[in-house]
mmCIF file of C-alpha atoms in Angstrom:
data_model
loop_
_atom_site.group_PDB
_atom_site.id
_atom_site.type_symbol
_atom_site.label_atom_id
_atom_site.label_comp_id
_atom_site.label_asym_id
_atom_site.label_seq_id
_atom_site.Cartn_x
_atom_site.Cartn_y
_atom_site.Cartn_z
ATOM 1 C CA UNK A 1 2.957 21.446 26.875
ATOM 2 C CA UNK A 2 5.681 22.932 29.056
ATOM 3 C CA UNK A 3 5.415 26.300 30.988
ATOM 4 C CA UNK A 4 8.471 28.270 30.163
ATOM 5 C CA UNK A 5 7.615 31.069 32.651
ATOM 6 C CA UNK A 6 7.174 34.726 32.043
ATOM 7 C CA UNK A 7 9.249 35.929 29.124
ATOM 8 C CA UNK A 8 8.624 39.665 29.822
ATOM 9 C CA UNK A 9 6.512 40.570 26.430
ATOM 10 C CA UNK A 10 3.872 39.882 24.107
ATOM 11 C CA UNK A 11 4.675 38.162 20.749
ATOM 12 C CA UNK A 12 3.040 38.321 17.258
ATOM 13 C CA UNK A 13 5.659 36.477 15.064
ATOM 14 C CA UNK A 14 7.826 33.382 15.445
ATOM 15 C CA UNK A 15 10.772 32.102 13.260
ATOM 16 C CA UNK A 16 13.493 29.485 13.704
ATOM 17 C CA UNK A 17 16.998 28.894 12.325
ATOM 18 C CA UNK A 18 18.850 25.872 11.169
ATOM 19 C CA UNK A 19 20.612 25.860 14.506
ATOM 20 C CA UNK A 20 17.709 25.185 16.430
ATOM 21 C CA UNK A 21 17.014 28.833 17.682
ATOM 22 C CA UNK A 22 13.622 30.330 17.913
ATOM 23 C CA UNK A 23 12.988 33.987 17.311
ATOM 24 C CA UNK A 24 10.047 35.663 18.735
ATOM 25 C CA UNK A 25 8.763 39.339 18.235
ATOM 26 C CA UNK A 26 8.169 41.314 21.456
ATOM 27 C CA UNK A 27 5.720 44.069 20.512
ATOM 28 C CA UNK A 28 5.756 45.412 24.052
ATOM 29 C CA UNK A 29 9.244 46.265 24.024
ATOM 30 C CA UNK A 30 9.997 46.936 20.056
ATOM 31 C CA UNK A 31 12.229 43.953 20.132
ATOM 32 C CA UNK A 32 13.020 40.643 18.757
ATOM 33 C CA UNK A 33 14.154 37.851 20.902
ATOM 34 C CA UNK A 34 16.178 34.745 20.580
ATOM 35 C CA UNK A 35 15.578 31.408 22.400
ATOM 36 C CA UNK A 36 18.755 29.277 22.168
ATOM 37 C CA UNK A 37 18.620 25.343 22.149
ATOM 38 C CA UNK A 38 19.761 25.523 25.895
ATOM 39 C CA UNK A 39 16.561 27.403 26.690
ATOM 40 C CA UNK A 40 18.158 30.781 27.480
ATOM 41 C CA UNK A 41 16.709 34.021 25.800
ATOM 42 C CA UNK A 42 18.531 36.984 24.529
ATOM 43 C CA UNK A 43 17.566 40.043 22.920
ATOM 44 C CA UNK A 44 18.502 40.166 19.244
ATOM 45 C CA UNK A 45 17.537 43.845 18.493
ATOM 46 C CA UNK A 46 15.698 46.517 20.364
ATOM 47 C CA UNK A 47 14.810 49.877 18.469
ATOM 48 C CA UNK A 48 12.024 52.359 19.007
ATOM 49 C CA UNK A 49 11.219 52.069 15.264
ATOM 50 C CA UNK A 50 10.123 48.474 15.535
ATOM 51 C CA UNK A 51 6.647 49.416 16.079
ATOM 52 C CA UNK A 52 4.764 46.294 16.631
ATOM 53 C CA UNK A 53 7.149 43.942 15.080
ATOM 54 C CA UNK A 54 5.264 41.195 13.356
ATOM 55 C CA UNK A 55 6.387 38.744 10.463
ATOM 56 C CA UNK A 56 10.025 37.595 10.312
ATOM 57 C CA UNK A 57 11.993 35.690 7.853
ATOM 58 C CA UNK A 58 15.642 34.383 7.882
ATOM 59 C CA UNK A 59 17.410 34.638 4.527
ATOM 60 C CA UNK A 60 20.466 32.769 3.260
ATOM 61 C CA UNK A 61 22.411 36.008 3.499
ATOM 62 C CA UNK A 62 22.662 35.752 7.366
ATOM 63 C CA UNK A 63 19.898 38.345 8.036
ATOM 64 C CA UNK A 64 16.730 38.461 9.948
ATOM 65 C CA UNK A 65 14.044 40.369 8.186
ATOM 66 C CA UNK A 66 11.282 41.850 10.158
ATOM 67 C CA UNK A 67 8.123 43.704 9.582
ATOM 68 C CA UNK A 68 6.929 46.610 11.787
ATOM 69 C CA UNK A 69 3.030 46.877 11.030
ATOM 70 C CA UNK A 70 2.051 49.496 13.648
ATOM 71 C CA UNK A 71 -1.031 47.574 14.571
ATOM 72 C CA UNK A 72 -1.449 49.558 17.811
ATOM 73 C CA UNK A 73 -1.709 52.635 15.868
ATOM 74 C CA UNK A 74 -4.639 51.746 13.705
ATOM 75 C CA UNK A 75 -7.678 53.956 13.732
ATOM 76 C CA UNK A 76 -9.920 51.406 15.537
ATOM 77 C CA UNK A 77 -7.774 51.708 18.695
ATOM 78 C CA UNK A 78 -7.686 55.681 18.590
ATOM 79 C CA UNK A 79 -11.120 56.739 18.212
ATOM 80 C CA UNK A 80 -11.083 56.622 14.212
ATOM 81 C CA UNK A 81 -7.736 58.471 13.932
ATOM 82 C CA UNK A 82 -5.135 56.464 12.118
ATOM 83 C CA UNK A 83 -1.697 57.270 13.789
ATOM 84 C CA UNK A 84 0.363 54.971 11.476
ATOM 85 C CA UNK A 85 3.302 56.474 9.607
ATOM 86 C CA UNK A 86 3.953 55.541 6.199
ATOM 87 C CA UNK A 87 5.865 54.173 4.477
ATOM 88 C CA UNK A 88 5.850 51.037 6.411
ATOM 89 C CA UNK A 89 9.064 49.411 7.233
ATOM 90 C CA UNK A 90 10.818 46.148 6.711
ATOM 91 C CA UNK A 91 13.960 46.062 8.851
ATOM 92 C CA UNK A 92 16.966 43.556 8.758
ATOM 93 C CA UNK A 93 19.483 42.623 11.342
ATOM 94 C CA UNK A 94 22.518 40.507 10.958
ATOM 95 C CA UNK A 95 22.170 37.259 12.964
ATOM 96 C CA UNK A 96 24.681 35.055 10.890
ATOM 97 C CA UNK A 97 22.335 32.218 10.891
ATOM 98 C CA UNK A 98 20.926 30.058 8.283
ATOM 99 C CA UNK A 99 17.176 29.441 7.582
ATOM 100 C CA UNK A 100 15.521 25.992 8.087
ATOM 101 C CA UNK A 101 15.639 24.336 4.517
ATOM 102 C CA UNK A 102 12.404 22.571 3.857
ATOM 103 C CA UNK A 103 12.618 19.394 1.676
#
């Protein structure tokens, strides 16, 4: 185990690409971050519509796809009132990376 220090936000999803980068959602900042093989972090995308970014997938088209599940807006966190807005969203952002191919 290695302490990587404070990365500035909570994560609810991880993904990796063929170049060795790791992608982490940052639900506290409506963002997706990328950790490069050299250990540095950068913001891939930040958008107020990324309400609790969760599951991610890198596709062969060079895009990162990410869901925004609005978990923090569920009724159980707001006295029984559901504050989620439908339709739920799937976002994509170009990262020009290839997915890890499992064999």
